[in-house]
PDB file of C-alpha atoms in Angstrom:
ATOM      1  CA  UNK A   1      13.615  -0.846  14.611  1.00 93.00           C
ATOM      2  CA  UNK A   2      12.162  -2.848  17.596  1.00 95.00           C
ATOM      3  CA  UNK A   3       8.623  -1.414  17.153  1.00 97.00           C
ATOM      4  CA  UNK A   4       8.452  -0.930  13.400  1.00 98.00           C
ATOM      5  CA  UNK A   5       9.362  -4.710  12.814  1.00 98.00           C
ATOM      6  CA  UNK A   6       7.529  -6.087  15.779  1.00 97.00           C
ATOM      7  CA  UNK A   7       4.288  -3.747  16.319  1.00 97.00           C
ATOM      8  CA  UNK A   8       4.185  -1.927  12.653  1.00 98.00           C
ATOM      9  CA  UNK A   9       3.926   1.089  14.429  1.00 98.00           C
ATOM     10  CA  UNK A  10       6.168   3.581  16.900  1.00 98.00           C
ATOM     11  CA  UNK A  11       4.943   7.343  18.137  1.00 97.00           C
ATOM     12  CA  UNK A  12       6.676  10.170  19.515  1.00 98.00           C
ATOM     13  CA  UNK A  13       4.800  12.383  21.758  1.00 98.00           C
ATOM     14  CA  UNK A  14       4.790  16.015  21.546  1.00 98.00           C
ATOM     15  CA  UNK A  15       7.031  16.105  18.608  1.00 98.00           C
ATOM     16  CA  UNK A  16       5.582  19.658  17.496  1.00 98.00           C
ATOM     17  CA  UNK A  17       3.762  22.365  19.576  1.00 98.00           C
ATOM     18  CA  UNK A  18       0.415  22.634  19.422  1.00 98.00           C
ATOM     19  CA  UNK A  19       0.935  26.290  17.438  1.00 98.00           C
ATOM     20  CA  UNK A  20       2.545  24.793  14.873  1.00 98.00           C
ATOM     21  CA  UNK A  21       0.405  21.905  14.390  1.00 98.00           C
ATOM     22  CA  UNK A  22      -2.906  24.892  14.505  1.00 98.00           C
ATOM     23  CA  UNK A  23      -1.240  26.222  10.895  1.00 98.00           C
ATOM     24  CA  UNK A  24      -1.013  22.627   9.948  1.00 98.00           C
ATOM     25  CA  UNK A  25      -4.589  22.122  10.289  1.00 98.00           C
ATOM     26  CA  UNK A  26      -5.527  25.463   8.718  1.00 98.00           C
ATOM     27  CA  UNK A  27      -3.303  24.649   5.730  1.00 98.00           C
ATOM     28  CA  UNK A  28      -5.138  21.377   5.542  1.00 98.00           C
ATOM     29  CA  UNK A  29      -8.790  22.934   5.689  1.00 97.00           C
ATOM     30  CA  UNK A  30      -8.090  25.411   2.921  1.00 97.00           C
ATOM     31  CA  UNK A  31      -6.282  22.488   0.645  1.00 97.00           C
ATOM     32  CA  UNK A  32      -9.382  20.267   1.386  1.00 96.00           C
ATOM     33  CA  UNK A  33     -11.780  22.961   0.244  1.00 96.00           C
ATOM     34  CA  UNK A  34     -10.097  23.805  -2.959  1.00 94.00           C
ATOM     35  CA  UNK A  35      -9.851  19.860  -3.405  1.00 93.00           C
ATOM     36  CA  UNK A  36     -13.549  19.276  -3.508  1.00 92.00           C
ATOM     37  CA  UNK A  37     -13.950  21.806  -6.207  1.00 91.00           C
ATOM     38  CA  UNK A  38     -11.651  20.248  -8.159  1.00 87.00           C
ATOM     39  CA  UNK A  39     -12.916  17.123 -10.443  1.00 83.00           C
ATOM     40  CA  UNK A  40     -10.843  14.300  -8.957  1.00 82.00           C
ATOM     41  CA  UNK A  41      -9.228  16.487  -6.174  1.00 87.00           C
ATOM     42  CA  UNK A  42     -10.506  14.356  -3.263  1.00 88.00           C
ATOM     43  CA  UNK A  43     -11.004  10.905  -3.839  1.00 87.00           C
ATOM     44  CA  UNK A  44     -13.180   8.402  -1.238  1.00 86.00           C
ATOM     45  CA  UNK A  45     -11.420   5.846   1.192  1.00 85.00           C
ATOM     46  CA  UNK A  46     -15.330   5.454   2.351  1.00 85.00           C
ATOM     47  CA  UNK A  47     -18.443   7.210   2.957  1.00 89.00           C
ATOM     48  CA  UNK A  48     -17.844  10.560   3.955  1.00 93.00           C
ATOM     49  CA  UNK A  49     -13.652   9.808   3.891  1.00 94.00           C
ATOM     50  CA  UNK A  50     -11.536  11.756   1.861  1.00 93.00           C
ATOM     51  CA  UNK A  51      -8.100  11.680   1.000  1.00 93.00           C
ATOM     52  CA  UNK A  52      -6.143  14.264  -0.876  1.00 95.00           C
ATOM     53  CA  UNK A  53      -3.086  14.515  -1.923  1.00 95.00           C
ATOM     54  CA  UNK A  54      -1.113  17.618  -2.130  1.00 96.00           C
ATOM     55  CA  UNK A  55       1.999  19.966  -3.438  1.00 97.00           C
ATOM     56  CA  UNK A  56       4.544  20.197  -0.493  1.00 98.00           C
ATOM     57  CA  UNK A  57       5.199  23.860  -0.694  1.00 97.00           C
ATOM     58  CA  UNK A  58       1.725  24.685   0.138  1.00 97.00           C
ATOM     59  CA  UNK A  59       2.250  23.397   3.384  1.00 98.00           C
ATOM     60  CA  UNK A  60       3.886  26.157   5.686  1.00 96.00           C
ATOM     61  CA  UNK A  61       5.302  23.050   8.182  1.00 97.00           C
ATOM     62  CA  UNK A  62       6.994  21.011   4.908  1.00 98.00           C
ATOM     63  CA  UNK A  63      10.719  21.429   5.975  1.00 98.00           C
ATOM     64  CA  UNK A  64      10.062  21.561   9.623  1.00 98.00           C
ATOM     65  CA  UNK A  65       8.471  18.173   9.260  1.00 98.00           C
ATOM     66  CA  UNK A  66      11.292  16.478   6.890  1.00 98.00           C
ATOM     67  CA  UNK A  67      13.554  17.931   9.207  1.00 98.00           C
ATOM     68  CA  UNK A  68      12.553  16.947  12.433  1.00 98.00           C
ATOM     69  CA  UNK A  69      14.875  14.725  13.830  1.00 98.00           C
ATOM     70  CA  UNK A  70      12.690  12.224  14.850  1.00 98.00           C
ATOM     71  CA  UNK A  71      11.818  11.863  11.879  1.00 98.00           C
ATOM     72  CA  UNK A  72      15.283  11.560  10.028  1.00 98.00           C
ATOM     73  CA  UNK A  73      16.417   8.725  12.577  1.00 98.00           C
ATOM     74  CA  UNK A  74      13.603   6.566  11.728  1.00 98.00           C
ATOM     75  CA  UNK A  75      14.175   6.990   8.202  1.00 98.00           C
ATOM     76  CA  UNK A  76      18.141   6.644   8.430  1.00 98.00           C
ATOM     77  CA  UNK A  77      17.571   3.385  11.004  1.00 98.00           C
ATOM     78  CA  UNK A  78      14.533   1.430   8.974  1.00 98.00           C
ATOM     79  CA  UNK A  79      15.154   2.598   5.225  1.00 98.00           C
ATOM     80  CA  UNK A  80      19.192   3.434   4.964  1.00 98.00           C
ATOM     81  CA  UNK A  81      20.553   6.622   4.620  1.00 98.00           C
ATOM     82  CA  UNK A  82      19.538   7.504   0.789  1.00 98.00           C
ATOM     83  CA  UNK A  83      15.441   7.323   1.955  1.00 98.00           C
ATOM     84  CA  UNK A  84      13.749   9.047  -0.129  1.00 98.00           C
ATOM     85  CA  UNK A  85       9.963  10.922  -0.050  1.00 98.00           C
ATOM     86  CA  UNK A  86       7.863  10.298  -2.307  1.00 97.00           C
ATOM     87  CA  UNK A  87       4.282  11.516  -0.757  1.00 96.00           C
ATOM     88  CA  UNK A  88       2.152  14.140   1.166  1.00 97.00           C
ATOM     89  CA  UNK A  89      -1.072  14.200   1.727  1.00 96.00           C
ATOM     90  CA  UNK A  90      -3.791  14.322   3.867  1.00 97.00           C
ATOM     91  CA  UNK A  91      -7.019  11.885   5.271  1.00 96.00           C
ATOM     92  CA  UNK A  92      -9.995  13.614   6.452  1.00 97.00           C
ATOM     93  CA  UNK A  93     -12.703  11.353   7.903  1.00 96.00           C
ATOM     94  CA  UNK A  94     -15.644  13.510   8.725  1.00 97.00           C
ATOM     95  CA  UNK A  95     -18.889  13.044  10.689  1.00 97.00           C
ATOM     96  CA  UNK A  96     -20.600   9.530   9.561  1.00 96.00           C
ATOM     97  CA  UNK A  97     -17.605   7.966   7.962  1.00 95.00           C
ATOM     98  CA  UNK A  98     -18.179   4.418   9.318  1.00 95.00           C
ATOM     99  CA  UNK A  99     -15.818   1.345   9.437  1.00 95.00           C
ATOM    100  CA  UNK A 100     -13.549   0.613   6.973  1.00 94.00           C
ATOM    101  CA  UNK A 101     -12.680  -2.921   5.791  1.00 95.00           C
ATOM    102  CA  UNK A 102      -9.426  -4.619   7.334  1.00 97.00           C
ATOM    103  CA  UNK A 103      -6.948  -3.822   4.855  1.00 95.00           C
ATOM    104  CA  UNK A 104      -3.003  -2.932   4.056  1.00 96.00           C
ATOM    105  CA  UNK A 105      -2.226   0.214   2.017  1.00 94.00           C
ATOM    106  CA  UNK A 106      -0.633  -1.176  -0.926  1.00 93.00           C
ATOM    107  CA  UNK A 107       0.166  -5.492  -1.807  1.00 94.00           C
ATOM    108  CA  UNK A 108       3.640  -6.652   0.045  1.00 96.00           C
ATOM    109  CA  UNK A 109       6.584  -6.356  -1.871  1.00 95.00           C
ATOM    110  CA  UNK A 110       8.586  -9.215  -2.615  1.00 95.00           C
ATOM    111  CA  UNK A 111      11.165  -7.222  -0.536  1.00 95.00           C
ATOM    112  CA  UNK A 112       8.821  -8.048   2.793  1.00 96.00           C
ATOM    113  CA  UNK A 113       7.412 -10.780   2.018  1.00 94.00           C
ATOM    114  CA  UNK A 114      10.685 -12.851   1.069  1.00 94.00           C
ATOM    115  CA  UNK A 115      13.359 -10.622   2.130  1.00 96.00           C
ATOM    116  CA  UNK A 116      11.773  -9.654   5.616  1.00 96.00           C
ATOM    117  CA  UNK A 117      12.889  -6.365   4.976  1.00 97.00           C
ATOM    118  CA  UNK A 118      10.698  -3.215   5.513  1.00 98.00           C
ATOM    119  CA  UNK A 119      11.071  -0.661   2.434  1.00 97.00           C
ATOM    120  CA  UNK A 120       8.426   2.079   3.183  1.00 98.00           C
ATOM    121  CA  UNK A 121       7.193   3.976   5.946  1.00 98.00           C
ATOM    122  CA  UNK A 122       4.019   5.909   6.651  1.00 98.00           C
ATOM    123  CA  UNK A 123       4.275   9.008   9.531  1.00 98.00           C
ATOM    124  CA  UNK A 124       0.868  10.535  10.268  1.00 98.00           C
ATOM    125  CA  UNK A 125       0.222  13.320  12.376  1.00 98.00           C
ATOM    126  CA  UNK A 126      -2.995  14.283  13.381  1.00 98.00           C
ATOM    127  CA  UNK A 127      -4.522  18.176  12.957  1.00 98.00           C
ATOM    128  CA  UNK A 128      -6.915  17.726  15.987  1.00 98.00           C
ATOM    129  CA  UNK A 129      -6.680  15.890  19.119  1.00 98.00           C
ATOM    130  CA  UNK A 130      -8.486  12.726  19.224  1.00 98.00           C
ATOM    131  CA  UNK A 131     -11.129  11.332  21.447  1.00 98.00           C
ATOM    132  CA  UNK A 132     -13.105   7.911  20.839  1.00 97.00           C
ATOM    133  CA  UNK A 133     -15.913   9.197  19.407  1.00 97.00           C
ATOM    134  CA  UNK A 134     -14.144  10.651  15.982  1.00 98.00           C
ATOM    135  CA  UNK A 135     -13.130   7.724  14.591  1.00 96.00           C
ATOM    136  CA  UNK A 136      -9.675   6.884  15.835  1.00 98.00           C
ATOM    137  CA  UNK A 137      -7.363   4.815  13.947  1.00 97.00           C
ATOM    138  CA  UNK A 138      -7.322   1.296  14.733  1.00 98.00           C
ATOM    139  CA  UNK A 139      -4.156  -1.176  14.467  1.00 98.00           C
ATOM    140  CA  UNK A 140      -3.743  -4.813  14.268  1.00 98.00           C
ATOM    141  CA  UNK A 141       0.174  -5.349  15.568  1.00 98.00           C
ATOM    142  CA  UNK A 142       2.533  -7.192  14.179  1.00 97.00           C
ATOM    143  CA  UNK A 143       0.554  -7.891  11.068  1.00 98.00           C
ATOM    144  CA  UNK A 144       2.991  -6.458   8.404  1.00 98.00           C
ATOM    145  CA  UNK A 145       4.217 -10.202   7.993  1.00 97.00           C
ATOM    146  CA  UNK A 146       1.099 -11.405   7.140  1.00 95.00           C
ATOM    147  CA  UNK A 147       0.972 -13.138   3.756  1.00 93.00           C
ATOM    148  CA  UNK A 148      -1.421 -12.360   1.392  1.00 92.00           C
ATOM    149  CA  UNK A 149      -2.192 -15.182  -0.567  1.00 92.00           C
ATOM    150  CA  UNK A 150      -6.167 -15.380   0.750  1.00 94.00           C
ATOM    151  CA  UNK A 151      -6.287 -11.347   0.182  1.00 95.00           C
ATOM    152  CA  UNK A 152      -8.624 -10.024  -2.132  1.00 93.00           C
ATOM    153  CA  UNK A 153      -6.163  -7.451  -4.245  1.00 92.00           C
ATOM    154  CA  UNK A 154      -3.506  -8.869  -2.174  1.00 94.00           C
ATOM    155  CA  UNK A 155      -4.801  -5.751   0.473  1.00 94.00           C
ATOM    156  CA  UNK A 156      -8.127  -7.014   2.147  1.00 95.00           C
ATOM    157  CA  UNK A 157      -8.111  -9.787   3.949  1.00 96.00           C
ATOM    158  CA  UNK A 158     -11.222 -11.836   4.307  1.00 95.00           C
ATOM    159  CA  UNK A 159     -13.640 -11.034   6.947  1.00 95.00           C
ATOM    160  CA  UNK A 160     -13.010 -15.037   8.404  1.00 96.00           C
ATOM    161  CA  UNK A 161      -9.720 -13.004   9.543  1.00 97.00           C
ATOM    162  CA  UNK A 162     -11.070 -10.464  11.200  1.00 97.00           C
ATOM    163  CA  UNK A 163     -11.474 -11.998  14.534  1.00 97.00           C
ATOM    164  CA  UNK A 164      -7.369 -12.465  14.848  1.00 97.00           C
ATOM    165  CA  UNK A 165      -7.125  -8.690  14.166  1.00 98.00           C
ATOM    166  CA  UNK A 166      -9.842  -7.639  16.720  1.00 97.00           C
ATOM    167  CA  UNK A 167      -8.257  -9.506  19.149  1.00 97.00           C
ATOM    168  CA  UNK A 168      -5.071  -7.535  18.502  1.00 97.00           C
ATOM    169  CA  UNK A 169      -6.531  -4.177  17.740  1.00 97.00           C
ATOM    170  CA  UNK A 170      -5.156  -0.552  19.638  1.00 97.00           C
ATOM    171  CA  UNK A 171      -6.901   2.573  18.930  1.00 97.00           C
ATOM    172  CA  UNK A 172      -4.822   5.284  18.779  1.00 97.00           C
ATOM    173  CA  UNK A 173      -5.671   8.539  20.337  1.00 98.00           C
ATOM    174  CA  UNK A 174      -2.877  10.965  19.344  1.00 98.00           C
ATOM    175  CA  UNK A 175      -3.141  14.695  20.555  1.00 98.00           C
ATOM    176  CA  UNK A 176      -2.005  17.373  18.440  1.00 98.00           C
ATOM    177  CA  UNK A 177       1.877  17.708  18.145  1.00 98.00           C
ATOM    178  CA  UNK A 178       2.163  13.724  18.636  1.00 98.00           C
ATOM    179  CA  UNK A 179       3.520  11.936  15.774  1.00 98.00           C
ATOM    180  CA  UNK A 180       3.851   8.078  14.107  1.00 98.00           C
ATOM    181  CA  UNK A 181       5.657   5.829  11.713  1.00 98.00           C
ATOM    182  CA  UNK A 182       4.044   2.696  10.768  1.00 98.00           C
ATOM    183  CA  UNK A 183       4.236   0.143   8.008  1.00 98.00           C
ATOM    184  CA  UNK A 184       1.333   0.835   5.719  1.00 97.00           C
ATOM    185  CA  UNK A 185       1.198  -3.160   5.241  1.00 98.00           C
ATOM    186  CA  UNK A 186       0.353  -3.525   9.130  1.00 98.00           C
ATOM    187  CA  UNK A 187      -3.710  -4.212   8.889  1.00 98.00           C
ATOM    188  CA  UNK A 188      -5.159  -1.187   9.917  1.00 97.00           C
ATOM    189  CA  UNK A 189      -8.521   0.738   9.219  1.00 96.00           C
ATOM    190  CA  UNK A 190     -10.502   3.770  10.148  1.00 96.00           C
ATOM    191  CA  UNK A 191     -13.323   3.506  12.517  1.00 97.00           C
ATOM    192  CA  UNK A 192     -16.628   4.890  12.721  1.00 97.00           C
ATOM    193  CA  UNK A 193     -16.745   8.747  13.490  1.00 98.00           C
ATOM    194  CA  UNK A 194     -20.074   9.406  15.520  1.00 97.00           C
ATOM    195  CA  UNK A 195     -18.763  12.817  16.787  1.00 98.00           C
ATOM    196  CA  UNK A 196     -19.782  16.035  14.731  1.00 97.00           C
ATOM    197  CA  UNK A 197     -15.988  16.490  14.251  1.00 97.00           C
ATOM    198  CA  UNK A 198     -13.773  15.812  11.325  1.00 97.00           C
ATOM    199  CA  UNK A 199     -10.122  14.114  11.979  1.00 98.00           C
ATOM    200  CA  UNK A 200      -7.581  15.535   9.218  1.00 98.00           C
ATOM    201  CA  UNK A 201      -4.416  13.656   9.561  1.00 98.00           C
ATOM    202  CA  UNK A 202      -1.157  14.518   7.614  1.00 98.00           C
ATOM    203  CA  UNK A 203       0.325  11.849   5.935  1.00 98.00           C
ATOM    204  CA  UNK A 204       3.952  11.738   5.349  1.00 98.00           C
ATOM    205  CA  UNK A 205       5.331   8.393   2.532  1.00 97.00           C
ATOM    206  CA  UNK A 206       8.769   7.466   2.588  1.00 98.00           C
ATOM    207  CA  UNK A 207      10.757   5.116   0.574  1.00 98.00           C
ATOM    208  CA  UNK A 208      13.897   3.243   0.747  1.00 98.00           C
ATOM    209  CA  UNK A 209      15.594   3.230  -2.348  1.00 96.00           C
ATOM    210  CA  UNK A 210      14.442   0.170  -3.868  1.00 95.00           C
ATOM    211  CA  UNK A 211      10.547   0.837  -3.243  1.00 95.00           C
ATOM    212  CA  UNK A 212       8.756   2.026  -5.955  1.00 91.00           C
ATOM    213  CA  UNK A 213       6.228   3.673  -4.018  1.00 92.00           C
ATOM    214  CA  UNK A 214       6.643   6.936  -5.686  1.00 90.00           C
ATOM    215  CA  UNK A 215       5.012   5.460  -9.031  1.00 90.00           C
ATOM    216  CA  UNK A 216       1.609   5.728  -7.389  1.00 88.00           C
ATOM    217  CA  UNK A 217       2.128   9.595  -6.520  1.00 91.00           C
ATOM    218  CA  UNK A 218       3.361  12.469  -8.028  1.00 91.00           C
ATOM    219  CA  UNK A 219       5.486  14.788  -6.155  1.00 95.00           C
ATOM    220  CA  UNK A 220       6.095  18.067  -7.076  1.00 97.00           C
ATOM    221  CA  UNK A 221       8.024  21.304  -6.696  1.00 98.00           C
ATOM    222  CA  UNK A 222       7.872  24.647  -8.196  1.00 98.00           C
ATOM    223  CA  UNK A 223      11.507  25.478  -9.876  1.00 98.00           C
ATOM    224  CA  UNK A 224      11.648  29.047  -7.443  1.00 97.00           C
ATOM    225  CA  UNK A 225      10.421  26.967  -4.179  1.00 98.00           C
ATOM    226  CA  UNK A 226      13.192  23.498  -5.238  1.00 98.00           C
ATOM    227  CA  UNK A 227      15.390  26.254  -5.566  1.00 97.00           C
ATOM    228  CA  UNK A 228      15.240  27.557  -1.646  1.00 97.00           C
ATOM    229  CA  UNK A 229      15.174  23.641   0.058  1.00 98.00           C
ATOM    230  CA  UNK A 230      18.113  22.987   2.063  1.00 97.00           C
ATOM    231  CA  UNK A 231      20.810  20.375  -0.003  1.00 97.00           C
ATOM    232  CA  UNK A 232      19.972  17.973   2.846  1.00 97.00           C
ATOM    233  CA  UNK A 233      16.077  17.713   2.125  1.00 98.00           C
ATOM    234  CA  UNK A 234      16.721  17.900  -1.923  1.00 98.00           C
ATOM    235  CA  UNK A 235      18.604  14.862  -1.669  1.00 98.00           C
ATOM    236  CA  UNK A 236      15.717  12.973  -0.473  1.00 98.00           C
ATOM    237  CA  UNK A 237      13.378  13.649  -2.813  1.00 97.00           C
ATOM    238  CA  UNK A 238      11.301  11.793  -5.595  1.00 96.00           C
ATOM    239  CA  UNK A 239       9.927  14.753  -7.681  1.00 96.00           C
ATOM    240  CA  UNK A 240       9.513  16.591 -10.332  1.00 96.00           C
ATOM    241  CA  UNK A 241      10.982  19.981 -10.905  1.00 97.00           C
ATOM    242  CA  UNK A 242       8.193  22.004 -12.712  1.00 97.00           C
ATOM    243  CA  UNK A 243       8.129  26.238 -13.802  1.00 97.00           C
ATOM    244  CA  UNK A 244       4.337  25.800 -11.926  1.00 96.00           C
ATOM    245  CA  UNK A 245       2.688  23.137 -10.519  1.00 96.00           C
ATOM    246  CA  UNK A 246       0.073  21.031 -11.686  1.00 93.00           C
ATOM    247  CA  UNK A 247      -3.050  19.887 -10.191  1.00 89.00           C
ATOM    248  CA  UNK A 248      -2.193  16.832  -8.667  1.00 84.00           C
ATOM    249  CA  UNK A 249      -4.479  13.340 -10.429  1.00 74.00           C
ATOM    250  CA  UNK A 250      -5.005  11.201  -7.726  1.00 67.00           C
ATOM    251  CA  UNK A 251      -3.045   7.659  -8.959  1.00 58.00           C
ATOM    252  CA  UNK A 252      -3.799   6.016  -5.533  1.00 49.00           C
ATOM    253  CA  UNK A 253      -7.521   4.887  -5.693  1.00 53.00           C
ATOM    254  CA  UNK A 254      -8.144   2.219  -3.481  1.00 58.00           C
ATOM    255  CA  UNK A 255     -11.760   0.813  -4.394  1.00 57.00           C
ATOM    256  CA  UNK A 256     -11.972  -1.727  -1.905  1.00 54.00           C
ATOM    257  CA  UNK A 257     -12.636   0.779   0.932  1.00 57.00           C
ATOM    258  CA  UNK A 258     -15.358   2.714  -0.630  1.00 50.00           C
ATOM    259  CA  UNK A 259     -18.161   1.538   0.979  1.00 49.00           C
ATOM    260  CA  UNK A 260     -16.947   0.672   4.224  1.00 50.00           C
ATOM    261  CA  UNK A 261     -18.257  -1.685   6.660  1.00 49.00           C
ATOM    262  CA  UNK A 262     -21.895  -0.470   7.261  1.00 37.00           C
TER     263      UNK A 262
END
């Protein structure tokens, strides 16, 4: 509670071995590539960025990762005990992505911005480990009270800001098996990635029940896989129930960070 509503962001280290997180990242490579086939599969966050999102059973790690209790106690202790997940997904910035804009992921709810209350939470886990030259993820703490009256979209601040967040800024450098939780309203963008290297990173959305998060996404289970989910991951779940899934139409765009800094 400390970290997530003073920094914006807490980590666990070595939450998963490194084995499990190597079928994460092969999941994620074979998802990606049938993504960019698909019209729409893969949508930019910037040059050479992708993000896709994705159907939770065709990740082998889903319920290990729901699960884990790390990642139930944040959940229980920032969004109450009926959380519920609304989003999976992944962000791959490969070789030449460049510096995204300053920005939040979504505008503040009135929940945040009057009520001081956090009502979502992002957890991220990275597929590879990360050095400084692939574009680490870059943080400005504390800045998920920031209002957002001056904000074009009520997301991107303007660039007379950006000298407050630089001052702040951490670059995170998590190795595979680390994970985080952050407020997707705490500024934050991607850096440049001068390596030859992409960076997939899993990203995890969670709601407490009031959010309406889950309106931008479209979770979905297959009736035989819903089916087989423990009672205690069903119940905290935003979804629909289909006889086969459906490709998945990106409703997230986020066309302020598609051409990036450069």
């Amino acid at each position: 509670m400390g970290a997530l509503y003073g920094d914006g962001i807490i980590g666990h280290k070595g939450a998963f071995p490194r084995e499990w997180v190597q079928r994460m990242a092969e999941d994620i490579e074979e998802l990606f590539q049938d993504a960019l086939k698909r019209p729409g599969g893969a949508v930019g966050r910037g040059p050479k960025r992708y993000y896709v999102e994705i159907h939770p059973e065709h990740l082998r790690g889903f319920v290990d990762l729901v699960t884990h209790p790390w990642v139930v106690a944040v959940c229980e202790a920032v969004l109450g005990r009926d959380y519920k997940i609304v989003e999976i997904g992944f962000d791959v910035p490969g070789p030449g992505a460049v510096d995204q804009p300053w920005h939040r992921d979504f505008p503040a709810p009135e929940e945040t911005t009057v009520g001081r209350r956090l009502n979502s939470l992002a957890f991220n886990l990275t597929a590879v480990d990360t050095y400084e030259d692939m574009g680490p993820f870059e943080v400005a703490p504390g800045t998920q009270w920031d209002t957002s009256e001056h904000f074009q979209h009520e997301m991107f601040p303007p660039k007379s800001f950006y000298p407050r967040y630089q001052e702040r800024a951490q670059r995170k450098m998590p190795q595979m098996g680390d994970i985080s939780a952050r407020s997707a309203l705490t500024i934050h963008r991607g850096t440049a990635n001068r390596s030859q290297k992409s960076r997939p990173v899993l990203v995890l959305g969670v709601d407490a029940p009031d959010a309406r998060n889950a309106e931008r996404h479209d979770l979905q289970f297959s009736r035989a896989y819903y089916e087989k989910l423990p009672d205690s991951v069903k119940r905290h779940l935003t979804c629909r129930v289909v006889e086969e899934l459906e490709p998945i139409v990106q409703g997230h765009t986020i066309e302020g960070l598609m051409m990036g800094e450069a």
